[in-house]
Amino acid sequence: MTDEEFPKDVLPFEEEIKKYIDKYVLEEDKEAHVSTSSFYRHYKDKYDVMNNNYKRIIDQYMHSSQNHNYEDVFINLFNMSKELHYLKNSFDYTGINSLGDFIYQYSYNTVIEMCKIKNIQFEDKDLLLLDVFCGGASIMYQHYILGKFDLSPQQAGKTLYQMFPDVFKISW
């Protein structure tokens, strides 16, 4: 999904989610003759729909041929955030299944999976470092999107990469 497919006028996040679901999800379900209740069997709530969409976008960036290491990924994610204006409103919700929590969980799980693929062993202290990093990186990303840092995507990505625990850098 590209930024052009989302409403240009800034709406409260609740309204953006409803518009997204109505326009892109339920319309497709109607064409496929799937009921709304069947749709919600696949998603926890309306935030889950947005998180899945964001995951799809992140996955496209993660598997891009432009990425040769985690530093490239971080820089490209910060570049991406500049293109997706609706992300600012996405951080209005901070409860369970929020975008911030999703970014933390997804980042942590992605690094762990990449380590498993490369058969990289780590200790509990490494997991603690990764936990702290992913939590902090999620907040840094949120603050970046909200305009709290005057950094280019390259500066922000390089800074984040410098903080990334060395033990996990080799998992790319």
Short mmCIF file of N, CA and C in Angstrom, two decimals:
data_model
loop_
_atom_site.label_atom_id
_atom_site.label_comp_id
_atom_site.label_asym_id
_atom_site.label_seq_id
_atom_site.Cartn_x
_atom_site.Cartn_y
_atom_site.Cartn_z
N MET A 1 0.85 -1.16 0.00
CA MET A 1 0.00 0.00 0.00
C MET A 1 0.89 1.22 0.00
N THR A 2 0.60 2.17 -0.85
CA THR A 2 1.40 3.38 -0.91
C THR A 2 0.71 4.50 -0.15
N ASP A 3 1.47 5.56 0.10
CA ASP A 3 0.94 6.71 0.83
C ASP A 3 -0.22 7.35 0.07
N GLU A 4 -0.18 7.29 -1.26
CA GLU A 4 -1.25 7.91 -2.05
C GLU A 4 -2.61 7.26 -1.79
N GLU A 5 -2.62 6.02 -1.34
CA GLU A 5 -3.86 5.31 -1.12
C GLU A 5 -4.52 5.68 0.21
N PHE A 6 -3.82 6.43 1.04
CA PHE A 6 -4.38 6.84 2.31
C PHE A 6 -4.92 8.25 2.19
N PRO A 7 -5.90 8.61 3.03
CA PRO A 7 -6.48 9.94 2.96
C PRO A 7 -5.42 11.02 3.17
N LYS A 8 -5.48 12.09 2.36
CA LYS A 8 -4.51 13.18 2.47
C LYS A 8 -4.80 14.08 3.66
N ASP A 9 -6.07 14.28 3.96
CA ASP A 9 -6.38 15.13 5.10
C ASP A 9 -6.12 14.36 6.37
N VAL A 10 -5.59 15.04 7.37
CA VAL A 10 -5.23 14.38 8.62
C VAL A 10 -6.48 14.13 9.44
N LEU A 11 -6.69 12.90 9.80
CA LEU A 11 -7.85 12.49 10.59
C LEU A 11 -7.38 11.94 11.91
N PRO A 12 -8.22 11.97 12.92
CA PRO A 12 -7.87 11.23 14.14
C PRO A 12 -7.64 9.77 13.78
N PHE A 13 -6.74 9.12 14.49
CA PHE A 13 -6.35 7.76 14.14
C PHE A 13 -7.53 6.82 14.06
N GLU A 14 -8.49 6.96 15.00
CA GLU A 14 -9.67 6.09 14.98
C GLU A 14 -10.40 6.20 13.63
N GLU A 15 -10.52 7.43 13.13
CA GLU A 15 -11.23 7.63 11.86
C GLU A 15 -10.41 7.08 10.69
N GLU A 16 -9.09 7.25 10.76
CA GLU A 16 -8.24 6.70 9.70
C GLU A 16 -8.38 5.19 9.62
N ILE A 17 -8.37 4.52 10.76
CA ILE A 17 -8.51 3.07 10.77
C ILE A 17 -9.86 2.66 10.19
N LYS A 18 -10.92 3.34 10.62
CA LYS A 18 -12.25 3.00 10.12
C LYS A 18 -12.32 3.19 8.60
N LYS A 19 -11.79 4.30 8.11
CA LYS A 19 -11.79 4.53 6.66
C LYS A 19 -10.99 3.45 5.93
N TYR A 20 -9.84 3.10 6.50
CA TYR A 20 -9.01 2.07 5.89
C TYR A 20 -9.75 0.74 5.83
N ILE A 21 -10.32 0.35 6.94
CA ILE A 21 -11.05 -0.93 7.00
C ILE A 21 -12.22 -0.90 6.01
N ASP A 22 -13.00 0.17 6.04
CA ASP A 22 -14.16 0.27 5.15
C ASP A 22 -13.74 0.22 3.69
N LYS A 23 -12.70 0.98 3.34
CA LYS A 23 -12.31 1.11 1.94
C LYS A 23 -11.54 -0.09 1.41
N TYR A 24 -10.55 -0.56 2.18
CA TYR A 24 -9.64 -1.56 1.64
C TYR A 24 -9.92 -2.99 2.10
N VAL A 25 -10.50 -3.14 3.25
CA VAL A 25 -10.68 -4.49 3.77
C VAL A 25 -12.08 -4.99 3.54
N LEU A 26 -13.06 -4.25 4.03
CA LEU A 26 -14.44 -4.72 3.91
C LEU A 26 -14.91 -4.72 2.47
N GLU A 27 -14.46 -3.78 1.67
CA GLU A 27 -14.83 -3.78 0.25
C GLU A 27 -14.32 -5.05 -0.42
N GLU A 28 -13.06 -5.41 -0.13
CA GLU A 28 -12.51 -6.63 -0.71
C GLU A 28 -13.27 -7.85 -0.21
N ASP A 29 -13.64 -7.83 1.06
CA ASP A 29 -14.40 -8.95 1.61
C ASP A 29 -15.76 -9.07 0.95
N LYS A 30 -16.41 -7.93 0.67
CA LYS A 30 -17.72 -7.98 0.01
C LYS A 30 -17.59 -8.60 -1.37
N GLU A 31 -16.51 -8.22 -2.08
CA GLU A 31 -16.29 -8.81 -3.40
C GLU A 31 -16.03 -10.30 -3.30
N ALA A 32 -15.40 -10.72 -2.22
CA ALA A 32 -15.11 -12.14 -2.03
C ALA A 32 -16.24 -12.86 -1.31
N HIS A 33 -17.31 -12.12 -1.02
CA HIS A 33 -18.48 -12.67 -0.32
C HIS A 33 -18.10 -13.22 1.06
N VAL A 34 -17.26 -12.46 1.77
CA VAL A 34 -16.85 -12.81 3.12
C VAL A 34 -17.49 -11.79 4.06
N SER A 35 -18.09 -12.26 5.13
CA SER A 35 -18.76 -11.34 6.05
C SER A 35 -17.76 -10.61 6.94
N THR A 36 -18.21 -9.52 7.52
CA THR A 36 -17.37 -8.75 8.44
C THR A 36 -16.96 -9.61 9.63
N SER A 37 -17.87 -10.42 10.13
CA SER A 37 -17.52 -11.26 11.28
C SER A 37 -16.44 -12.27 10.91
N SER A 38 -16.47 -12.79 9.69
CA SER A 38 -15.41 -13.70 9.25
C SER A 38 -14.07 -12.97 9.18
N PHE A 39 -14.13 -11.73 8.72
CA PHE A 39 -12.92 -10.92 8.65
C PHE A 39 -12.29 -10.77 10.03
N TYR A 40 -13.11 -10.46 11.03
CA TYR A 40 -12.58 -10.22 12.37
C TYR A 40 -12.14 -11.51 13.07
N ARG A 41 -12.40 -12.65 12.49
CA ARG A 41 -11.83 -13.87 13.04
C ARG A 41 -10.33 -13.93 12.77
N HIS A 42 -9.87 -13.16 11.77
CA HIS A 42 -8.47 -13.15 11.38
C HIS A 42 -7.68 -12.03 12.05
N TYR A 43 -8.36 -11.06 12.63
CA TYR A 43 -7.69 -9.92 13.26
C TYR A 43 -8.20 -9.74 14.68
N LYS A 44 -7.30 -9.31 15.59
CA LYS A 44 -7.68 -9.09 16.98
C LYS A 44 -8.64 -7.91 17.10
N ASP A 45 -8.29 -6.82 16.42
CA ASP A 45 -9.07 -5.60 16.49
C ASP A 45 -8.66 -4.70 15.33
N LYS A 46 -9.21 -3.50 15.29
CA LYS A 46 -8.92 -2.60 14.18
C LYS A 46 -7.45 -2.20 14.15
N TYR A 47 -6.79 -2.18 15.30
CA TYR A 47 -5.37 -1.84 15.33
C TYR A 47 -4.54 -2.95 14.69
N ASP A 48 -4.99 -4.18 14.83
CA ASP A 48 -4.31 -5.31 14.23
C ASP A 48 -4.29 -5.19 12.71
N VAL A 49 -5.34 -4.65 12.13
CA VAL A 49 -5.41 -4.44 10.69
C VAL A 49 -4.30 -3.48 10.27
N MET A 50 -4.19 -2.36 10.98
CA MET A 50 -3.16 -1.38 10.66
C MET A 50 -1.76 -1.96 10.90
N ASN A 51 -1.58 -2.70 11.98
CA ASN A 51 -0.27 -3.29 12.26
C ASN A 51 0.12 -4.28 11.17
N ASN A 52 -0.84 -5.06 10.69
CA ASN A 52 -0.55 -6.01 9.61
C ASN A 52 -0.17 -5.27 8.34
N ASN A 53 -0.83 -4.15 8.08
CA ASN A 53 -0.48 -3.36 6.91
C ASN A 53 0.93 -2.80 7.07
N TYR A 54 1.24 -2.29 8.25
CA TYR A 54 2.57 -1.76 8.51
C TYR A 54 3.62 -2.88 8.39
N LYS A 55 3.30 -4.07 8.88
CA LYS A 55 4.22 -5.21 8.77
C LYS A 55 4.51 -5.51 7.31
N ARG A 56 3.48 -5.46 6.49
CA ARG A 56 3.67 -5.73 5.06
C ARG A 56 4.62 -4.71 4.43
N ILE A 57 4.45 -3.45 4.82
CA ILE A 57 5.32 -2.39 4.31
C ILE A 57 6.75 -2.61 4.81
N ILE A 58 6.90 -2.90 6.10
CA ILE A 58 8.24 -3.14 6.66
C ILE A 58 8.90 -4.33 5.96
N ASP A 59 8.14 -5.40 5.75
CA ASP A 59 8.70 -6.58 5.09
C ASP A 59 9.22 -6.23 3.70
N GLN A 60 8.50 -5.38 2.97
CA GLN A 60 8.96 -4.96 1.65
C GLN A 60 10.30 -4.22 1.77
N TYR A 61 10.41 -3.36 2.76
CA TYR A 61 11.66 -2.64 2.97
C TYR A 61 12.77 -3.57 3.45
N MET A 62 12.45 -4.50 4.32
CA MET A 62 13.46 -5.43 4.85
C MET A 62 14.06 -6.29 3.74
N HIS A 63 13.24 -6.70 2.79
CA HIS A 63 13.70 -7.61 1.75
C HIS A 63 14.13 -6.88 0.48
N SER A 64 14.26 -5.58 0.59
CA SER A 64 14.70 -4.78 -0.55
C SER A 64 16.16 -5.07 -0.87
N SER A 65 16.49 -5.06 -2.14
CA SER A 65 17.89 -5.28 -2.55
C SER A 65 18.78 -4.11 -2.13
N GLN A 66 18.19 -3.01 -1.67
CA GLN A 66 18.97 -1.86 -1.20
C GLN A 66 19.61 -2.14 0.16
N ASN A 67 19.12 -3.12 0.86
CA ASN A 67 19.60 -3.40 2.21
C ASN A 67 20.69 -4.47 2.19
N HIS A 68 21.86 -4.09 2.70
CA HIS A 68 22.98 -5.02 2.77
C HIS A 68 23.37 -5.34 4.21
N ASN A 69 22.77 -4.57 5.14
CA ASN A 69 23.03 -4.78 6.56
C ASN A 69 21.95 -4.03 7.35
N TYR A 70 22.03 -4.13 8.66
CA TYR A 70 21.02 -3.48 9.50
C TYR A 70 21.06 -1.96 9.37
N GLU A 71 22.23 -1.40 9.14
CA GLU A 71 22.32 0.05 8.99
C GLU A 71 21.48 0.51 7.81
N ASP A 72 21.56 -0.20 6.69
CA ASP A 72 20.74 0.13 5.53
C ASP A 72 19.25 0.04 5.87
N VAL A 73 18.89 -1.00 6.61
CA VAL A 73 17.49 -1.19 7.01
C VAL A 73 17.02 0.01 7.83
N PHE A 74 17.81 0.39 8.83
CA PHE A 74 17.42 1.51 9.68
C PHE A 74 17.26 2.79 8.87
N ILE A 75 18.21 3.07 7.99
CA ILE A 75 18.13 4.28 7.16
C ILE A 75 16.89 4.23 6.29
N ASN A 76 16.63 3.09 5.67
CA ASN A 76 15.45 2.97 4.79
C ASN A 76 14.14 3.07 5.56
N LEU A 77 14.11 2.57 6.79
CA LEU A 77 12.89 2.71 7.60
C LEU A 77 12.63 4.17 7.95
N PHE A 78 13.69 4.92 8.25
CA PHE A 78 13.51 6.34 8.53
C PHE A 78 13.09 7.08 7.25
N ASN A 79 13.64 6.69 6.10
CA ASN A 79 13.20 7.28 4.83
C ASN A 79 11.73 6.98 4.58
N MET A 80 11.34 5.72 4.83
CA MET A 80 9.95 5.31 4.63
C MET A 80 9.01 6.12 5.50
N SER A 81 9.41 6.39 6.73
CA SER A 81 8.51 7.10 7.65
C SER A 81 8.19 8.50 7.15
N LYS A 82 9.09 9.09 6.39
CA LYS A 82 8.84 10.42 5.83
C LYS A 82 7.74 10.37 4.77
N GLU A 83 7.59 9.22 4.12
CA GLU A 83 6.60 9.07 3.06
C GLU A 83 5.21 8.72 3.58
N LEU A 84 5.12 8.16 4.76
CA LEU A 84 3.85 7.66 5.29
C LEU A 84 3.31 8.62 6.35
N HIS A 85 2.63 9.66 5.91
CA HIS A 85 2.17 10.71 6.82
C HIS A 85 1.23 10.21 7.91
N TYR A 86 0.49 9.17 7.64
CA TYR A 86 -0.50 8.69 8.60
C TYR A 86 0.13 8.07 9.84
N LEU A 87 1.43 7.77 9.78
CA LEU A 87 2.08 7.17 10.95
C LEU A 87 2.03 8.09 12.17
N LYS A 88 2.03 9.40 11.95
CA LYS A 88 1.99 10.32 13.10
C LYS A 88 0.76 10.05 13.96
N ASN A 89 -0.38 9.89 13.34
CA ASN A 89 -1.60 9.63 14.08
C ASN A 89 -1.65 8.22 14.65
N SER A 90 -0.88 7.32 14.07
CA SER A 90 -0.88 5.93 14.52
C SER A 90 -0.38 5.79 15.95
N PHE A 91 0.42 6.74 16.40
CA PHE A 91 0.99 6.65 17.74
C PHE A 91 0.08 7.26 18.80
N ASP A 92 -1.10 7.73 18.40
CA ASP A 92 -2.06 8.27 19.37
C ASP A 92 -2.53 7.18 20.33
N TYR A 93 -2.67 5.98 19.82
CA TYR A 93 -3.12 4.85 20.64
C TYR A 93 -1.89 4.19 21.25
N THR A 94 -1.89 4.01 22.57
CA THR A 94 -0.73 3.45 23.25
C THR A 94 -1.04 2.17 24.03
N GLY A 95 -2.21 1.61 23.85
CA GLY A 95 -2.58 0.42 24.61
C GLY A 95 -2.03 -0.86 24.00
N ILE A 96 -2.64 -1.95 24.41
CA ILE A 96 -2.27 -3.26 23.88
C ILE A 96 -2.53 -3.26 22.38
N ASN A 97 -1.59 -3.83 21.64
CA ASN A 97 -1.69 -3.93 20.19
C ASN A 97 -1.47 -2.57 19.51
N SER A 98 -0.82 -1.64 20.20
CA SER A 98 -0.53 -0.33 19.60
C SER A 98 0.60 -0.48 18.59
N LEU A 99 0.77 0.52 17.74
CA LEU A 99 1.83 0.48 16.75
C LEU A 99 3.20 0.47 17.42
N GLY A 100 3.37 1.26 18.46
CA GLY A 100 4.66 1.27 19.18
C GLY A 100 5.01 -0.09 19.73
N ASP A 101 4.05 -0.76 20.34
CA ASP A 101 4.27 -2.10 20.88
C ASP A 101 4.54 -3.09 19.75
N PHE A 102 3.82 -2.95 18.65
CA PHE A 102 4.02 -3.83 17.51
C PHE A 102 5.45 -3.68 16.96
N ILE A 103 5.91 -2.43 16.81
CA ILE A 103 7.26 -2.19 16.28
C ILE A 103 8.30 -2.84 17.18
N TYR A 104 8.13 -2.68 18.48
CA TYR A 104 9.07 -3.31 19.43
C TYR A 104 9.07 -4.83 19.25
N GLN A 105 7.89 -5.46 19.32
CA GLN A 105 7.79 -6.92 19.22
C GLN A 105 8.32 -7.43 17.89
N TYR A 106 7.92 -6.76 16.82
CA TYR A 106 8.32 -7.21 15.48
C TYR A 106 9.83 -7.09 15.30
N SER A 107 10.42 -5.99 15.78
CA SER A 107 11.87 -5.80 15.67
C SER A 107 12.61 -6.89 16.43
N TYR A 108 12.19 -7.11 17.66
CA TYR A 108 12.84 -8.12 18.51
C TYR A 108 12.74 -9.50 17.85
N ASN A 109 11.55 -9.88 17.44
CA ASN A 109 11.36 -11.21 16.85
C ASN A 109 12.11 -11.37 15.53
N THR A 110 12.20 -10.30 14.75
CA THR A 110 12.91 -10.37 13.46
C THR A 110 14.39 -10.65 13.68
N VAL A 111 15.01 -9.95 14.61
CA VAL A 111 16.43 -10.17 14.89
C VAL A 111 16.65 -11.59 15.43
N ILE A 112 15.79 -12.04 16.32
CA ILE A 112 15.93 -13.40 16.86
C ILE A 112 15.81 -14.43 15.73
N GLU A 113 14.86 -14.26 14.85
CA GLU A 113 14.70 -15.21 13.73
C GLU A 113 15.91 -15.21 12.81
N MET A 114 16.46 -14.03 12.55
CA MET A 114 17.64 -13.96 11.69
C MET A 114 18.84 -14.65 12.35
N CYS A 115 18.93 -14.54 13.66
CA CYS A 115 20.00 -15.24 14.39
C CYS A 115 19.82 -16.75 14.30
N LYS A 116 18.58 -17.21 14.41
CA LYS A 116 18.31 -18.65 14.32
C LYS A 116 18.68 -19.19 12.94
N ILE A 117 18.35 -18.43 11.90
CA ILE A 117 18.66 -18.85 10.53
C ILE A 117 20.16 -19.03 10.36
N LYS A 118 20.93 -18.14 10.94
CA LYS A 118 22.39 -18.20 10.82
C LYS A 118 23.03 -19.01 11.95
N ASN A 119 22.19 -19.63 12.77
CA ASN A 119 22.65 -20.47 13.88
C ASN A 119 23.58 -19.71 14.83
N ILE A 120 23.23 -18.48 15.11
CA ILE A 120 24.01 -17.65 16.03
C ILE A 120 23.48 -17.88 17.43
N GLN A 121 24.38 -18.21 18.33
CA GLN A 121 24.02 -18.45 19.72
C GLN A 121 24.19 -17.16 20.51
N PHE A 122 23.33 -16.96 21.47
CA PHE A 122 23.43 -15.78 22.32
C PHE A 122 23.08 -16.16 23.74
N GLU A 123 23.54 -15.33 24.66
CA GLU A 123 23.30 -15.56 26.08
C GLU A 123 22.16 -14.67 26.55
N ASP A 124 21.71 -14.91 27.76
CA ASP A 124 20.63 -14.11 28.33
C ASP A 124 20.97 -12.63 28.36
N LYS A 125 22.23 -12.29 28.64
CA LYS A 125 22.62 -10.88 28.67
C LYS A 125 22.48 -10.25 27.28
N ASP A 126 22.67 -11.04 26.23
CA ASP A 126 22.49 -10.55 24.87
C ASP A 126 21.01 -10.27 24.60
N LEU A 127 20.16 -11.16 25.08
CA LEU A 127 18.72 -10.96 24.91
C LEU A 127 18.24 -9.72 25.67
N LEU A 128 18.84 -9.50 26.83
CA LEU A 128 18.51 -8.30 27.59
C LEU A 128 18.92 -7.05 26.81
N LEU A 129 20.10 -7.06 26.23
CA LEU A 129 20.55 -5.94 25.40
C LEU A 129 19.60 -5.71 24.23
N LEU A 130 19.21 -6.79 23.57
CA LEU A 130 18.30 -6.67 22.43
C LEU A 130 16.95 -6.13 22.88
N ASP A 131 16.48 -6.58 24.02
CA ASP A 131 15.20 -6.12 24.57
C ASP A 131 15.24 -4.60 24.81
N VAL A 132 16.29 -4.14 25.46
CA VAL A 132 16.44 -2.71 25.74
C VAL A 132 16.58 -1.93 24.44
N PHE A 133 17.38 -2.48 23.50
CA PHE A 133 17.56 -1.80 22.23
C PHE A 133 16.24 -1.65 21.47
N CYS A 134 15.50 -2.74 21.33
CA CYS A 134 14.25 -2.70 20.57
C CYS A 134 13.22 -1.78 21.22
N GLY A 135 13.15 -1.80 22.54
CA GLY A 135 12.24 -0.89 23.23
C GLY A 135 12.62 0.56 22.99
N GLY A 136 13.91 0.86 23.14
CA GLY A 136 14.38 2.23 22.91
C GLY A 136 14.27 2.65 21.45
N ALA A 137 14.59 1.73 20.55
CA ALA A 137 14.51 2.04 19.12
C ALA A 137 13.07 2.33 18.70
N SER A 138 12.12 1.60 19.27
CA SER A 138 10.71 1.84 18.97
C SER A 138 10.31 3.25 19.40
N ILE A 139 10.76 3.65 20.58
CA ILE A 139 10.44 5.00 21.06
C ILE A 139 11.17 6.05 20.22
N MET A 140 12.43 5.78 19.87
CA MET A 140 13.18 6.72 19.03
C MET A 140 12.49 6.90 17.68
N TYR A 141 12.04 5.81 17.10
CA TYR A 141 11.36 5.85 15.80
C TYR A 141 10.07 6.66 15.91
N GLN A 142 9.33 6.42 16.98
CA GLN A 142 8.10 7.18 17.22
C GLN A 142 8.41 8.67 17.35
N HIS A 143 9.39 9.01 18.13
CA HIS A 143 9.75 10.41 18.32
C HIS A 143 10.24 11.04 17.03
N TYR A 144 10.96 10.27 16.23
CA TYR A 144 11.42 10.76 14.93
C TYR A 144 10.23 11.09 14.03
N ILE A 145 9.28 10.17 13.97
CA ILE A 145 8.09 10.37 13.14
C ILE A 145 7.30 11.59 13.62
N LEU A 146 7.25 11.79 14.92
CA LEU A 146 6.51 12.91 15.48
C LEU A 146 7.28 14.23 15.38
N GLY A 147 8.48 14.19 14.82
CA GLY A 147 9.24 15.41 14.57
C GLY A 147 10.04 15.92 15.76
N LYS A 148 10.32 15.07 16.72
CA LYS A 148 11.08 15.52 17.90
C LYS A 148 12.58 15.59 17.65
N PHE A 149 13.05 15.03 16.55
CA PHE A 149 14.47 15.07 16.21
C PHE A 149 14.63 15.75 14.86
N ASP A 150 15.62 16.62 14.76
CA ASP A 150 15.92 17.29 13.50
C ASP A 150 17.11 16.58 12.86
N LEU A 151 16.86 15.35 12.43
CA LEU A 151 17.90 14.53 11.82
C LEU A 151 17.41 14.05 10.46
N SER A 152 18.34 13.89 9.53
CA SER A 152 18.00 13.27 8.26
C SER A 152 17.78 11.78 8.49
N PRO A 153 17.12 11.09 7.58
CA PRO A 153 16.98 9.63 7.72
C PRO A 153 18.34 8.94 7.83
N GLN A 154 19.33 9.45 7.10
CA GLN A 154 20.66 8.86 7.15
C GLN A 154 21.28 9.05 8.55
N GLN A 155 21.16 10.24 9.11
CA GLN A 155 21.71 10.49 10.44
C GLN A 155 21.01 9.62 11.49
N ALA A 156 19.69 9.56 11.42
CA ALA A 156 18.93 8.78 12.40
C ALA A 156 19.27 7.29 12.26
N GLY A 157 19.33 6.79 11.03
CA GLY A 157 19.64 5.37 10.80
C GLY A 157 21.03 5.01 11.28
N LYS A 158 22.01 5.86 10.99
CA LYS A 158 23.38 5.61 11.43
C LYS A 158 23.49 5.65 12.96
N THR A 159 22.78 6.59 13.58
CA THR A 159 22.80 6.68 15.04
C THR A 159 22.20 5.43 15.66
N LEU A 160 21.07 4.98 15.12
CA LEU A 160 20.44 3.78 15.65
C LEU A 160 21.35 2.57 15.47
N TYR A 161 22.00 2.48 14.32
CA TYR A 161 22.90 1.35 14.06
C TYR A 161 24.08 1.34 15.05
N GLN A 162 24.57 2.52 15.40
CA GLN A 162 25.68 2.59 16.37
C GLN A 162 25.27 2.03 17.73
N MET A 163 23.99 2.14 18.06
CA MET A 163 23.49 1.64 19.35
C MET A 163 23.12 0.16 19.31
N PHE A 164 22.99 -0.39 18.11
CA PHE A 164 22.59 -1.79 17.94
C PHE A 164 23.67 -2.70 18.53
N PRO A 165 23.29 -3.67 19.37
CA PRO A 165 24.29 -4.56 20.00
C PRO A 165 25.11 -5.32 18.96
N ASP A 166 26.44 -5.26 19.12
CA ASP A 166 27.35 -5.88 18.16
C ASP A 166 27.08 -7.36 17.94
N VAL A 167 26.70 -8.06 18.98
CA VAL A 167 26.49 -9.50 18.87
C VAL A 167 25.41 -9.85 17.83
N PHE A 168 24.48 -8.92 17.57
CA PHE A 168 23.41 -9.19 16.62
C PHE A 168 23.68 -8.64 15.22
N LYS A 169 24.67 -7.77 15.08
CA LYS A 169 24.98 -7.18 13.78
C LYS A 169 25.37 -8.25 12.76
N ILE A 170 25.98 -9.31 13.22
CA ILE A 170 26.44 -10.36 12.30
C ILE A 170 25.29 -11.23 11.80
N SER A 171 24.10 -11.05 12.35
CA SER A 171 22.98 -11.92 11.95
C SER A 171 22.41 -11.54 10.59
N TRP A 172 22.79 -10.40 10.03
CA TRP A 172 22.28 -10.01 8.72
C TRP A 172 22.85 -10.95 7.68
#
